Amino acid sequence: MSVAQAQLSDKNVRSAMMAGMFALAMLGMGYAAVPLYEIFCRVTGYGGTTQRVDAAQAATVQATTKPMSIRFDSNVNSALPWSFKPEQATDRVSVGARDMAIYIAKNESSEPVVGTATFNVTPVLAGKYFHKIQCFCFTEQLLKPGQQMRMPVLYYVDPAILEDPETKDIEEITLSYTFYRSKDGQAVDQAGNDS
């Protein structure tokens, strides 16, 4: 083998190793994309993603005299044999005051079914100011055949919403949930595909 051929062979090996390392890096980024995106949405409220806080943090928030209308929306994917609705369609709360909403879910089938809820708020800019202390959406829900369950959401609207020039004029926030059938901890669409 000549010197030129040896150099070309070394160059090919280095190129192949770099391509392999690039492929592994892209694969790693693909697995990390979903959790990183979820963290980004929680931190920024992107897409109407609400914030999750603990009771101790919520206890430090002072209520204001500014009223806010909260509308409650409910949806069920057609693969889930449940009915699901808010106990009341709207509520009027003081910004910063803790409040509770109740949703009612019922398994309309003759078998136990596990559901999981996705959620968001509109307008989407309000997402980073809508704080949940406790919510049925934090875990999967199992309903036995014919079982009906009251599902609470303990929340407040952060008073910082009144200081943000983009959100200070918001007078109504819609909290929306969609329940999906759960399969091994993942939401499943009507065709039974993981979503």
mmCIF file of C-alpha atoms in Angstrom:
data_model
loop_
_atom_site.group_PDB
_atom_site.id
_atom_site.type_symbol
_atom_site.label_atom_id
_atom_site.label_comp_id
_atom_site.label_asym_id
_atom_site.label_seq_id
_atom_site.Cartn_x
_atom_site.Cartn_y
_atom_site.Cartn_z
ATOM 1 C CA MET A 1 0.000 0.000 0.000
ATOM 2 C CA SER A 2 1.409 3.353 -0.967
ATOM 3 C CA VAL A 3 1.602 6.404 1.315
ATOM 4 C CA ALA A 4 -1.145 8.125 -0.694
ATOM 5 C CA GLN A 5 -3.435 5.093 -0.340
ATOM 6 C CA ALA A 6 -2.724 4.894 3.431
ATOM 7 C CA GLN A 7 -3.577 8.602 3.842
ATOM 8 C CA LEU A 8 -6.792 8.151 1.851
ATOM 9 C CA SER A 9 -7.706 5.109 3.957
ATOM 10 C CA ASP A 10 -7.094 7.081 7.213
ATOM 11 C CA LYS A 11 -9.197 9.936 5.846
ATOM 12 C CA ASN A 12 -12.052 7.546 5.027
ATOM 13 C CA VAL A 13 -11.905 5.982 8.509
ATOM 14 C CA ARG A 14 -12.014 9.446 10.143
ATOM 15 C CA SER A 15 -14.928 10.486 7.922
ATOM 16 C CA ALA A 16 -16.820 7.299 8.762
ATOM 17 C CA MET A 17 -16.185 7.796 12.497
ATOM 18 C CA MET A 18 -17.340 11.415 12.329
ATOM 19 C CA ALA A 19 -20.492 10.408 10.432
ATOM 20 C CA GLY A 20 -21.194 7.712 13.024
ATOM 21 C CA MET A 21 -20.691 10.139 15.912
ATOM 22 C CA PHE A 22 -22.972 12.654 14.179
ATOM 23 C CA ALA A 23 -25.658 9.979 13.731
ATOM 24 C CA LEU A 24 -25.421 9.010 17.430
ATOM 25 C CA ALA A 25 -25.622 12.675 18.466
ATOM 26 C CA MET A 26 -28.731 13.182 16.316
ATOM 27 C CA LEU A 27 -30.319 10.049 17.788
ATOM 28 C CA GLY A 28 -29.619 11.345 21.320
ATOM 29 C CA MET A 29 -31.114 14.717 20.444
ATOM 30 C CA GLY A 30 -34.196 12.966 19.099
ATOM 31 C CA TYR A 31 -34.766 11.207 22.430
ATOM 32 C CA ALA A 32 -34.088 14.400 24.400
ATOM 33 C CA ALA A 33 -36.355 16.590 22.237
ATOM 34 C CA VAL A 34 -39.669 15.638 23.873
ATOM 35 C CA PRO A 35 -38.602 16.145 27.511
ATOM 36 C CA LEU A 36 -36.733 19.341 26.621
ATOM 37 C CA TYR A 37 -39.774 20.657 24.745
ATOM 38 C CA GLU A 38 -42.028 19.847 27.721
ATOM 39 C CA ILE A 39 -39.667 21.707 30.070
ATOM 40 C CA PHE A 40 -39.568 24.670 27.685
ATOM 41 C CA CYS A 41 -43.392 24.776 27.530
ATOM 42 C CA ARG A 42 -43.741 24.580 31.315
ATOM 43 C CA VAL A 43 -41.200 27.330 31.937
ATOM 44 C CA THR A 44 -42.471 29.734 29.285
ATOM 45 C CA GLY A 45 -46.166 28.855 29.146
ATOM 46 C CA TYR A 46 -45.697 28.288 25.400
ATOM 47 C CA GLY A 47 -48.827 27.082 23.647
ATOM 48 C CA GLY A 48 -50.976 27.763 26.700
ATOM 49 C CA THR A 49 -49.114 25.302 28.915
ATOM 50 C CA THR A 50 -50.025 25.964 32.540
ATOM 51 C CA GLN A 51 -47.590 26.066 35.440
ATOM 52 C CA ARG A 52 -47.427 23.549 38.294
ATOM 53 C CA VAL A 53 -46.715 24.832 41.804
ATOM 54 C CA ASP A 54 -46.777 23.328 45.275
ATOM 55 C CA ALA A 55 -49.116 24.425 48.062
ATOM 56 C CA ALA A 56 -46.331 26.193 49.980
ATOM 57 C CA GLN A 57 -45.488 28.367 46.991
ATOM 58 C CA ALA A 58 -49.173 29.108 46.371
ATOM 59 C CA ALA A 59 -49.637 30.167 50.008
ATOM 60 C CA THR A 60 -47.247 33.096 49.496
ATOM 61 C CA VAL A 61 -49.364 34.642 46.715
ATOM 62 C CA GLN A 62 -51.530 37.620 47.667
ATOM 63 C CA ALA A 63 -54.979 37.916 46.119
ATOM 64 C CA THR A 64 -55.860 41.148 44.340
ATOM 65 C CA THR A 65 -59.205 42.871 43.877
ATOM 66 C CA LYS A 66 -59.040 42.389 40.092
ATOM 67 C CA PRO A 67 -61.668 39.850 38.955
ATOM 68 C CA MET A 68 -60.976 37.286 36.230
ATOM 69 C CA SER A 69 -63.474 35.070 34.466
ATOM 70 C CA ILE A 70 -62.392 31.435 34.090
ATOM 71 C CA ARG A 71 -64.186 29.264 31.550
ATOM 72 C CA PHE A 72 -63.910 25.476 31.760
ATOM 73 C CA ASP A 73 -63.844 23.340 28.609
ATOM 74 C CA SER A 74 -63.882 19.544 28.296
ATOM 75 C CA ASN A 75 -63.267 17.142 25.438
ATOM 76 C CA VAL A 76 -62.994 13.361 25.114
ATOM 77 C CA ASN A 77 -61.140 11.526 22.361
ATOM 78 C CA SER A 78 -63.483 9.105 20.573
ATOM 79 C CA ALA A 79 -61.319 6.110 21.614
ATOM 80 C CA LEU A 80 -62.212 6.739 25.269
ATOM 81 C CA PRO A 81 -65.713 5.559 26.285
ATOM 82 C CA TRP A 82 -66.157 8.286 28.905
ATOM 83 C CA SER A 83 -68.332 11.304 29.386
ATOM 84 C CA PHE A 84 -66.438 14.273 30.827
ATOM 85 C CA LYS A 85 -67.648 17.761 31.706
ATOM 86 C CA PRO A 86 -67.069 20.607 34.140
ATOM 87 C CA GLU A 87 -69.427 20.859 37.092
ATOM 88 C CA GLN A 88 -69.886 24.529 36.218
ATOM 89 C CA ALA A 89 -69.033 26.183 32.909
ATOM 90 C CA THR A 90 -67.528 29.415 34.271
ATOM 91 C CA ASP A 91 -66.273 30.941 37.487
ATOM 92 C CA ARG A 92 -65.297 34.443 38.528
ATOM 93 C CA VAL A 93 -62.211 34.648 40.737
ATOM 94 C CA SER A 94 -59.908 37.317 42.112
ATOM 95 C CA VAL A 95 -56.475 37.274 40.489
ATOM 96 C CA GLY A 96 -54.099 35.634 42.970
ATOM 97 C CA ALA A 97 -56.838 33.869 44.963
ATOM 98 C CA ARG A 98 -56.839 30.085 45.050
ATOM 99 C CA ASP A 99 -59.938 28.468 43.631
ATOM 100 C CA MET A 100 -61.182 24.988 42.815
ATOM 101 C CA ALA A 101 -62.930 23.688 39.735
ATOM 102 C CA ILE A 102 -64.553 20.272 39.571
ATOM 103 C CA TYR A 103 -64.819 18.125 36.465
ATOM 104 C CA ILE A 104 -67.004 15.030 36.349
ATOM 105 C CA ALA A 105 -65.933 11.935 34.417
ATOM 106 C CA LYS A 106 -67.920 8.748 33.917
ATOM 107 C CA ASN A 107 -66.868 5.463 32.352
ATOM 108 C CA GLU A 108 -69.716 4.582 29.978
ATOM 109 C CA SER A 109 -68.269 1.150 29.123
ATOM 110 C CA SER A 110 -68.546 -2.286 30.736
ATOM 111 C CA GLU A 111 -64.806 -2.577 31.419
ATOM 112 C CA PRO A 112 -62.243 -0.678 33.491
ATOM 113 C CA VAL A 113 -60.574 2.066 31.452
ATOM 114 C CA VAL A 114 -57.552 4.258 32.179
ATOM 115 C CA GLY A 115 -57.562 7.803 30.829
ATOM 116 C CA THR A 116 -55.050 10.596 30.761
ATOM 117 C CA ALA A 117 -55.772 14.281 30.243
ATOM 118 C CA THR A 118 -53.904 16.881 28.240
ATOM 119 C CA PHE A 119 -54.546 20.530 28.953
ATOM 120 C CA ASN A 120 -53.927 24.105 27.928
ATOM 121 C CA VAL A 121 -55.296 27.584 28.456
ATOM 122 C CA THR A 122 -56.336 30.307 26.063
ATOM 123 C CA PRO A 123 -55.342 32.935 25.392
ATOM 124 C CA VAL A 124 -51.996 31.152 25.164
ATOM 125 C CA LEU A 125 -50.131 34.135 26.634
ATOM 126 C CA ALA A 126 -51.950 33.459 29.924
ATOM 127 C CA GLY A 127 -50.406 29.981 30.228
ATOM 128 C CA LYS A 128 -47.385 31.120 32.204
ATOM 129 C CA TYR A 129 -49.658 32.862 34.719
ATOM 130 C CA PHE A 130 -52.163 30.032 35.244
ATOM 131 C CA HIS A 131 -50.830 27.969 38.166
ATOM 132 C CA LYS A 132 -52.149 24.545 39.170
ATOM 133 C CA ILE A 133 -51.569 23.346 42.709
ATOM 134 C CA GLN A 134 -53.466 20.071 42.370
ATOM 135 C CA CYS A 135 -54.994 18.484 39.276
ATOM 136 C CA PHE A 136 -56.373 15.174 38.063
ATOM 137 C CA CYS A 137 -54.290 15.794 34.940
ATOM 138 C CA PHE A 138 -51.047 15.147 36.856
ATOM 139 C CA THR A 139 -51.733 11.389 36.881
ATOM 140 C CA GLU A 140 -53.659 8.763 34.927
ATOM 141 C CA GLN A 141 -57.216 8.073 36.054
ATOM 142 C CA LEU A 142 -58.772 4.608 36.307
ATOM 143 C CA LEU A 143 -62.546 4.371 36.152
ATOM 144 C CA LYS A 144 -64.328 1.064 36.696
ATOM 145 C CA PRO A 145 -67.373 0.142 34.561
ATOM 146 C CA GLY A 146 -70.095 2.742 35.114
ATOM 147 C CA GLN A 147 -68.019 4.590 37.730
ATOM 148 C CA GLN A 148 -68.422 8.352 37.978
ATOM 149 C CA MET A 149 -65.747 10.483 39.606
ATOM 150 C CA ARG A 150 -65.474 14.135 40.642
ATOM 151 C CA MET A 151 -62.045 15.422 39.642
ATOM 152 C CA PRO A 152 -60.773 18.620 41.290
ATOM 153 C CA VAL A 153 -58.386 21.244 39.947
ATOM 154 C CA LEU A 154 -56.931 23.637 42.527
ATOM 155 C CA TYR A 155 -55.508 26.707 40.790
ATOM 156 C CA TYR A 156 -54.853 30.443 40.844
ATOM 157 C CA VAL A 157 -53.985 33.157 38.346
ATOM 158 C CA ASP A 158 -50.620 34.748 39.175
ATOM 159 C CA PRO A 159 -50.968 38.489 39.889
ATOM 160 C CA ALA A 160 -47.944 39.038 37.610
ATOM 161 C CA ILE A 161 -50.432 38.720 34.724
ATOM 162 C CA LEU A 162 -51.546 42.273 35.586
ATOM 163 C CA GLU A 163 -48.015 43.657 35.153
ATOM 164 C CA ASP A 164 -47.251 42.103 31.772
ATOM 165 C CA PRO A 165 -48.131 44.560 28.966
ATOM 166 C CA GLU A 166 -49.212 41.654 26.742
ATOM 167 C CA THR A 167 -51.594 40.113 29.304
ATOM 168 C CA LYS A 168 -52.728 42.922 31.599
ATOM 169 C CA ASP A 169 -55.987 43.428 29.673
ATOM 170 C CA ILE A 170 -57.027 39.750 29.648
ATOM 171 C CA GLU A 171 -60.416 39.389 31.293
ATOM 172 C CA GLU A 172 -61.194 35.715 30.570
ATOM 173 C CA ILE A 173 -59.085 32.571 30.544
ATOM 174 C CA THR A 174 -60.327 29.230 29.212
ATOM 175 C CA LEU A 175 -58.950 26.100 30.869
ATOM 176 C CA SER A 176 -59.365 23.212 28.447
ATOM 177 C CA TYR A 177 -58.861 19.474 28.967
ATOM 178 C CA THR A 178 -58.968 16.578 26.539
ATOM 179 C CA PHE A 179 -59.091 13.040 27.924
ATOM 180 C CA TYR A 180 -57.502 10.183 25.967
ATOM 181 C CA ARG A 181 -57.513 6.448 26.531
ATOM 182 C CA SER A 182 -54.191 5.480 28.082
ATOM 183 C CA LYS A 183 -52.155 2.455 27.036
ATOM 184 C CA ASP A 184 -49.096 1.721 29.127
ATOM 185 C CA GLY A 185 -48.869 5.330 30.238
ATOM 186 C CA GLN A 186 -49.322 6.820 26.755
ATOM 187 C CA ALA A 187 -52.337 8.492 25.212
ATOM 188 C CA VAL A 188 -53.955 6.452 22.434
ATOM 189 C CA ASP A 189 -55.966 7.853 19.504
ATOM 190 C CA GLN A 190 -59.097 6.297 17.990
ATOM 191 C CA ALA A 191 -57.130 3.891 15.788
ATOM 192 C CA GLY A 192 -55.219 2.593 18.821
ATOM 193 C CA ASN A 193 -51.998 4.329 17.820
ATOM 194 C CA ASP A 194 -49.749 5.973 20.389
ATOM 195 C CA SER A 195 -49.884 9.723 20.073
#
